[in-house]
Amino acid sequence: MRIIAKRLPPDQLISLLLTMFEALGDPEKNCSRAATVMINCLLQERGGVLQEKVPEIVSVLRSKLQEAQGEHVLPAAQHSVYLLATQHCAAVVSSLLGSPLPLDSHTCMLWRALAVEPRLAAQVLGLLLEKMSRDVPFKESRAFLLGRTPDRVATLLPLSATCALFEVMSTPAVGPAVLELYPQLFVVLLLRVSCTVGVQLPRNLQAQERRGASPALATRNLEPCSSAVDTLRSMLLRSGSEDVVQRMDLEGGWELLRTSAGHEEGATRLARAMAEHAGPRLPLVLKTLACAHSSAYENQRVTTTAFLAELLNSNVANDLMLLDSLLESLAARQKDTCASVRRLVLRGLANLASGCPDKVRTHGPQLLTAMIGGLDDGDNPHSPVALEAMLGLARLVHLVESWDLRSGLLHVAIRIRPFFDSEKMEFRTASIRLFGHLNKVCHGDCEDVFLDQVVGGLAPLLLHLQDPQATVASACRFALRMCGPNLACEELSAAFQKHLQEGRALHFGEFLNTTCKHLMHHFPDLLGRLLTTCLFYFKSSWENVRAAAPLFTGEHHPLPRPHATRQPRLMPPLHRVPGATLGAQAAAAGGPGPAHCGAPDPAEGPGPRGADKGC
């Protein structure tokens, strides 16, 4: 047979092969097995001249597998494809990618035949990654282009390559090849997941999914994002990262990755699992991921930023000497056009406080500049970037050098003051708690200009003790306890410490009476300012806050003026305060105001219809 294979003219070779393929389905098993031996011999000896015939050969093999009944036919076809791939790998991969979706079980077995030898498997994996990245992941429908509901439809080549990767990696023998290409596989599949969230199947495949697959078809989910998630999970299992997979399984991370609402959190949990269980893999993964951080696809930038940001939450960043590169990568995206990316950048920078707290002082100026810049992000009065900046500052202010913080302290206090009366509970809570942290770091060293902000914030903080949201009331307790020492009034500070401990029931009327007595005794010159601030809350949208306002003003009955222990001087003119906005001017004057405009009209109190009213 070898002599025939070597001497057969090229024009007769393909004819003989096709005849042998026909014989694979012969009901006489001996004939079928003889055909198998001849096919393999011909391919081994003369396969090098068959490159142009590869698509035809692969197509014939697939059709014969569907027709033949003998158990020996499938292994024979697998070996034939394997022999062809050792000589024409790219052509075989391209031909198999042309198979219709969803893949039938025979095509799946042909893909798996390409994974039995590590060197060939590595070639196949590399080609599939290239095919997956070459084409756009989706196309926008005409409805989206006309301004109606967005409708993104998956393109076939990347979808086919994703399904093929899953089949190849389901073979245990592919393990060494997966380890060799670990960074590339992880990054390409993660990016594939990110850009297929919410992407639909083409209509013809949707119809097949609804009708249900036939028994001959693979039962895997063909939905674009789910197939990518399944393939990523399979890749981690095959590469020995079982602990990462188990952690994601336990935390529901895979399900989160599949959904638009949970994808960001899913990427965060994946990064956390990688940092804990696959740390040595991260340097090469990050090197490969760097090129995707400026991707044209917004979803990919969000995913990569969420992943990098969470790595800074672990000491692995410092242990593996990745800290500087991570900070550099995040800093490069501070001006990204996507608000979610800018928000995640700030989260990552703030994560340094828990991942590498001893490095915060070194990078303090860079971190504070980024956070303060985030407070002024865009024109949205409820910018999620500003919220993340307040949360980040609360984590960092205790770890940076005091002189680094001092230069921006006043600006931060002025900028966050309007958020005390935001209609959104998260903004009220974050701004008030940050105000408490600012006071805490200033204990024993509070400048008069900042003390003026402290006094100006007393009325809102006291009234928001009656806020309908428990988290806001709790933040007010904390902030007032932190303000006490800076007021240089031991009696007032002691009252705050006594009545406002967490978990202690508060008798608001009694506490307010005590507080007002101390304020009138020690700060008589400020009573007019406090009363004016309270007037804004008489028509607050929050019932309990509205009820507290007249109670507060009623406690300020006239008393003989005593000798004050300390009088904070008024603020300098606001035109000297860099970055002071209209809303900040209202805050400096002691009255609540929306984060993007002046103080509310006294006829409208703080709250959803008052303090956050537009300009």
PDB file of N, CA and C in Angstrom, residues 17-62:
ATOM      1  N   LEU A  17      -8.889   8.518  -2.922  1.00  0.00           N
ATOM      2  CA  LEU A  17      -9.281   8.861  -1.549  1.00  0.00           C
ATOM      3  C   LEU A  17     -10.797   8.940  -1.410  1.00  0.00           C
ATOM      4  N   LEU A  18     -11.431   9.590  -2.364  1.00  0.00           N
ATOM      5  CA  LEU A  18     -12.887   9.739  -2.297  1.00  0.00           C
ATOM      6  C   LEU A  18     -13.576   8.385  -2.396  1.00  0.00           C
ATOM      7  N   THR A  19     -13.009   7.501  -3.198  1.00  0.00           N
ATOM      8  CA  THR A  19     -13.567   6.152  -3.304  1.00  0.00           C
ATOM      9  C   THR A  19     -13.440   5.408  -1.982  1.00  0.00           C
ATOM     10  N   MET A  20     -12.273   5.589  -1.332  1.00  0.00           N
ATOM     11  CA  MET A  20     -12.065   4.941  -0.038  1.00  0.00           C
ATOM     12  C   MET A  20     -13.024   5.512   1.027  1.00  0.00           C
ATOM     13  N   PHE A  21     -13.275   6.814   0.940  1.00  0.00           N
ATOM     14  CA  PHE A  21     -14.221   7.425   1.886  1.00  0.00           C
ATOM     15  C   PHE A  21     -15.609   6.808   1.733  1.00  0.00           C
ATOM     16  N   GLU A  22     -15.990   6.528   0.484  1.00  0.00           N
ATOM     17  CA  GLU A  22     -17.282   5.891   0.252  1.00  0.00           C
ATOM     18  C   GLU A  22     -17.328   4.521   0.913  1.00  0.00           C
ATOM     19  N   ALA A  23     -16.177   3.839   0.879  1.00  0.00           N
ATOM     20  CA  ALA A  23     -16.120   2.482   1.429  1.00  0.00           C
ATOM     21  C   ALA A  23     -16.177   2.467   2.958  1.00  0.00           C
ATOM     22  N   LEU A  24     -15.994   3.610   3.587  1.00  0.00           N
ATOM     23  CA  LEU A  24     -16.057   3.638   5.052  1.00  0.00           C
ATOM     24  C   LEU A  24     -17.417   3.180   5.559  1.00  0.00           C
ATOM     25  N   GLY A  25     -18.469   3.436   4.766  1.00  0.00           N
ATOM     26  CA  GLY A  25     -19.805   3.057   5.192  1.00  0.00           C
ATOM     27  C   GLY A  25     -20.223   1.680   4.727  1.00  0.00           C
ATOM     28  N   ASP A  26     -19.293   0.890   4.187  1.00  0.00           N
ATOM     29  CA  ASP A  26     -19.620  -0.454   3.702  1.00  0.00           C
ATOM     30  C   ASP A  26     -20.135  -1.314   4.867  1.00  0.00           C
ATOM     31  N   PRO A  27     -21.268  -2.003   4.658  1.00  0.00           N
ATOM     32  CA  PRO A  27     -21.803  -2.842   5.741  1.00  0.00           C
ATOM     33  C   PRO A  27     -20.874  -3.983   6.118  1.00  0.00           C
ATOM     34  N   GLU A  28     -19.995  -4.393   5.214  1.00  0.00           N
ATOM     35  CA  GLU A  28     -19.016  -5.417   5.542  1.00  0.00           C
ATOM     36  C   GLU A  28     -17.863  -4.769   6.294  1.00  0.00           C
ATOM     37  N   LYS A  29     -17.718  -5.137   7.542  1.00  0.00           N
ATOM     38  CA  LYS A  29     -16.748  -4.459   8.397  1.00  0.00           C
ATOM     39  C   LYS A  29     -15.324  -4.597   7.889  1.00  0.00           C
ATOM     40  N   ASN A  30     -14.987  -5.738   7.330  1.00  0.00           N
ATOM     41  CA  ASN A  30     -13.616  -5.922   6.855  1.00  0.00           C
ATOM     42  C   ASN A  30     -13.296  -4.962   5.712  1.00  0.00           C
ATOM     43  N   CYS A  31     -14.262  -4.747   4.841  1.00  0.00           N
ATOM     44  CA  CYS A  31     -14.060  -3.793   3.742  1.00  0.00           C
ATOM     45  C   CYS A  31     -13.882  -2.379   4.290  1.00  0.00           C
ATOM     46  N   SER A  32     -14.710  -2.038   5.261  1.00  0.00           N
ATOM     47  CA  SER A  32     -14.636  -0.709   5.846  1.00  0.00           C
ATOM     48  C   SER A  32     -13.299  -0.496   6.545  1.00  0.00           C
ATOM     49  N   ARG A  33     -12.821  -1.526   7.238  1.00  0.00           N
ATOM     50  CA  ARG A  33     -11.541  -1.386   7.931  1.00  0.00           C
ATOM     51  C   ARG A  33     -10.384  -1.305   6.948  1.00  0.00           C
ATOM     52  N   ALA A  34     -10.489  -2.028   5.859  1.00  0.00           N
ATOM     53  CA  ALA A  34      -9.440  -1.955   4.837  1.00  0.00           C
ATOM     54  C   ALA A  34      -9.384  -0.558   4.224  1.00  0.00           C
ATOM     55  N   ALA A  35     -10.558   0.018   4.011  1.00  0.00           N
ATOM     56  CA  ALA A  35     -10.610   1.387   3.481  1.00  0.00           C
ATOM     57  C   ALA A  35      -9.955   2.364   4.455  1.00  0.00           C
ATOM     58  N   THR A  36     -10.173   2.136   5.718  1.00  0.00           N
ATOM     59  CA  THR A  36      -9.577   3.012   6.737  1.00  0.00           C
ATOM     60  C   THR A  36      -8.063   2.957   6.664  1.00  0.00           C
ATOM     61  N   VAL A  37      -7.491   1.730   6.525  1.00  0.00           N
ATOM     62  CA  VAL A  37      -6.035   1.578   6.444  1.00  0.00           C
ATOM     63  C   VAL A  37      -5.495   2.287   5.212  1.00  0.00           C
ATOM     64  N   MET A  38      -6.176   2.156   4.089  1.00  0.00           N
ATOM     65  CA  MET A  38      -5.715   2.787   2.846  1.00  0.00           C
ATOM     66  C   MET A  38      -5.776   4.317   2.946  1.00  0.00           C
ATOM     67  N   ILE A  39      -6.844   4.833   3.532  1.00  0.00           N
ATOM     68  CA  ILE A  39      -6.981   6.299   3.670  1.00  0.00           C
ATOM     69  C   ILE A  39      -5.839   6.855   4.507  1.00  0.00           C
ATOM     70  N   ASN A  40      -5.579   6.212   5.627  1.00  0.00           N
ATOM     71  CA  ASN A  40      -4.533   6.717   6.515  1.00  0.00           C
ATOM     72  C   ASN A  40      -3.161   6.627   5.872  1.00  0.00           C
ATOM     73  N   CYS A  41      -2.932   5.564   5.118  1.00  0.00           N
ATOM     74  CA  CYS A  41      -1.649   5.417   4.429  1.00  0.00           C
ATOM     75  C   CYS A  41      -1.478   6.495   3.358  1.00  0.00           C
ATOM     76  N   LEU A  42      -2.536   6.738   2.581  1.00  0.00           N
ATOM     77  CA  LEU A  42      -2.466   7.758   1.536  1.00  0.00           C
ATOM     78  C   LEU A  42      -2.235   9.150   2.129  1.00  0.00           C
ATOM     79  N   LEU A  43      -2.932   9.461   3.212  1.00  0.00           N
ATOM     80  CA  LEU A  43      -2.783  10.777   3.833  1.00  0.00           C
ATOM     81  C   LEU A  43      -1.403  10.957   4.439  1.00  0.00           C
ATOM     82  N   GLN A  44      -0.876   9.883   5.031  1.00  0.00           N
ATOM     83  CA  GLN A  44       0.429   9.983   5.671  1.00  0.00           C
ATOM     84  C   GLN A  44       1.535  10.166   4.638  1.00  0.00           C
ATOM     85  N   GLU A  45       1.436   9.440   3.515  1.00  0.00           N
ATOM     86  CA  GLU A  45       2.494   9.476   2.512  1.00  0.00           C
ATOM     87  C   GLU A  45       2.353  10.654   1.542  1.00  0.00           C
ATOM     88  N   ARG A  46       1.112  10.999   1.190  1.00  0.00           N
ATOM     89  CA  ARG A  46       0.921  12.002   0.136  1.00  0.00           C
ATOM     90  C   ARG A  46       0.083  13.199   0.592  1.00  0.00           C
ATOM     91  N   GLY A  47      -0.199  13.307   1.886  1.00  0.00           N
ATOM     92  CA  GLY A  47      -1.048  14.395   2.363  1.00  0.00           C
ATOM     93  C   GLY A  47      -0.502  15.773   2.076  1.00  0.00           C
ATOM     94  N   GLY A  48       0.810  15.870   1.905  1.00  0.00           N
ATOM     95  CA  GLY A  48       1.420  17.181   1.684  1.00  0.00           C
ATOM     96  C   GLY A  48       0.972  17.872   0.422  1.00  0.00           C
ATOM     97  N   VAL A  49       0.475  17.111  -0.576  1.00  0.00           N
ATOM     98  CA  VAL A  49       0.079  17.710  -1.855  1.00  0.00           C
ATOM     99  C   VAL A  49      -1.418  17.969  -1.909  1.00  0.00           C
ATOM    100  N   LEU A  50      -2.094  17.771  -0.785  1.00  0.00           N
ATOM    101  CA  LEU A  50      -3.564  17.859  -0.790  1.00  0.00           C
ATOM    102  C   LEU A  50      -4.122  19.139  -0.160  1.00  0.00           C
ATOM    103  N   GLN A  51      -3.312  20.170  -0.014  1.00  0.00           N
ATOM    104  CA  GLN A  51      -3.774  21.370   0.688  1.00  0.00           C
ATOM    105  C   GLN A  51      -5.042  21.951   0.077  1.00  0.00           C
ATOM    106  N   GLU A  52      -5.101  22.038  -1.228  1.00  0.00           N
ATOM    107  CA  GLU A  52      -6.276  22.626  -1.879  1.00  0.00           C
ATOM    108  C   GLU A  52      -7.513  21.750  -1.735  1.00  0.00           C
ATOM    109  N   LYS A  53      -7.317  20.468  -1.447  1.00  0.00           N
ATOM    110  CA  LYS A  53      -8.432  19.530  -1.332  1.00  0.00           C
ATOM    111  C   LYS A  53      -8.901  19.341   0.110  1.00  0.00           C
ATOM    112  N   VAL A  54      -8.251  20.029   1.059  1.00  0.00           N
ATOM    113  CA  VAL A  54      -8.603  19.846   2.472  1.00  0.00           C
ATOM    114  C   VAL A  54     -10.080  20.141   2.743  1.00  0.00           C
ATOM    115  N   PRO A  55     -10.643  21.267   2.279  1.00  0.00           N
ATOM    116  CA  PRO A  55     -12.068  21.521   2.564  1.00  0.00           C
ATOM    117  C   PRO A  55     -12.973  20.395   2.053  1.00  0.00           C
ATOM    118  N   GLU A  56     -12.672  19.883   0.863  1.00  0.00           N
ATOM    119  CA  GLU A  56     -13.493  18.821   0.307  1.00  0.00           C
ATOM    120  C   GLU A  56     -13.368  17.545   1.130  1.00  0.00           C
ATOM    121  N   ILE A  57     -12.145  17.209   1.526  1.00  0.00           N
ATOM    122  CA  ILE A  57     -11.921  15.991   2.314  1.00  0.00           C
ATOM    123  C   ILE A  57     -12.637  16.079   3.654  1.00  0.00           C
ATOM    124  N   VAL A  58     -12.519  17.221   4.332  1.00  0.00           N
ATOM    125  CA  VAL A  58     -13.166  17.404   5.635  1.00  0.00           C
ATOM    126  C   VAL A  58     -14.677  17.317   5.490  1.00  0.00           C
ATOM    127  N   SER A  59     -15.209  17.912   4.441  1.00  0.00           N
ATOM    128  CA  SER A  59     -16.653  17.866   4.222  1.00  0.00           C
ATOM    129  C   SER A  59     -17.127  16.432   4.005  1.00  0.00           C
ATOM    130  N   VAL A  60     -16.375  15.650   3.209  1.00  0.00           N
ATOM    131  CA  VAL A  60     -16.755  14.256   2.949  1.00  0.00           C
ATOM    132  C   VAL A  60     -16.693  13.445   4.234  1.00  0.00           C
ATOM    133  N   LEU A  61     -15.654  13.653   5.030  1.00  0.00           N
ATOM    134  CA  LEU A  61     -15.530  12.930   6.294  1.00  0.00           C
ATOM    135  C   LEU A  61     -16.722  13.216   7.211  1.00  0.00           C
ATOM    136  N   ARG A  62     -17.125  14.480   7.296  1.00  0.00           N
ATOM    137  CA  ARG A  62     -18.252  14.832   8.158  1.00  0.00           C
ATOM    138  C   ARG A  62     -19.537  14.148   7.678  1.00  0.00           C
TER     139      ARG A  62
END
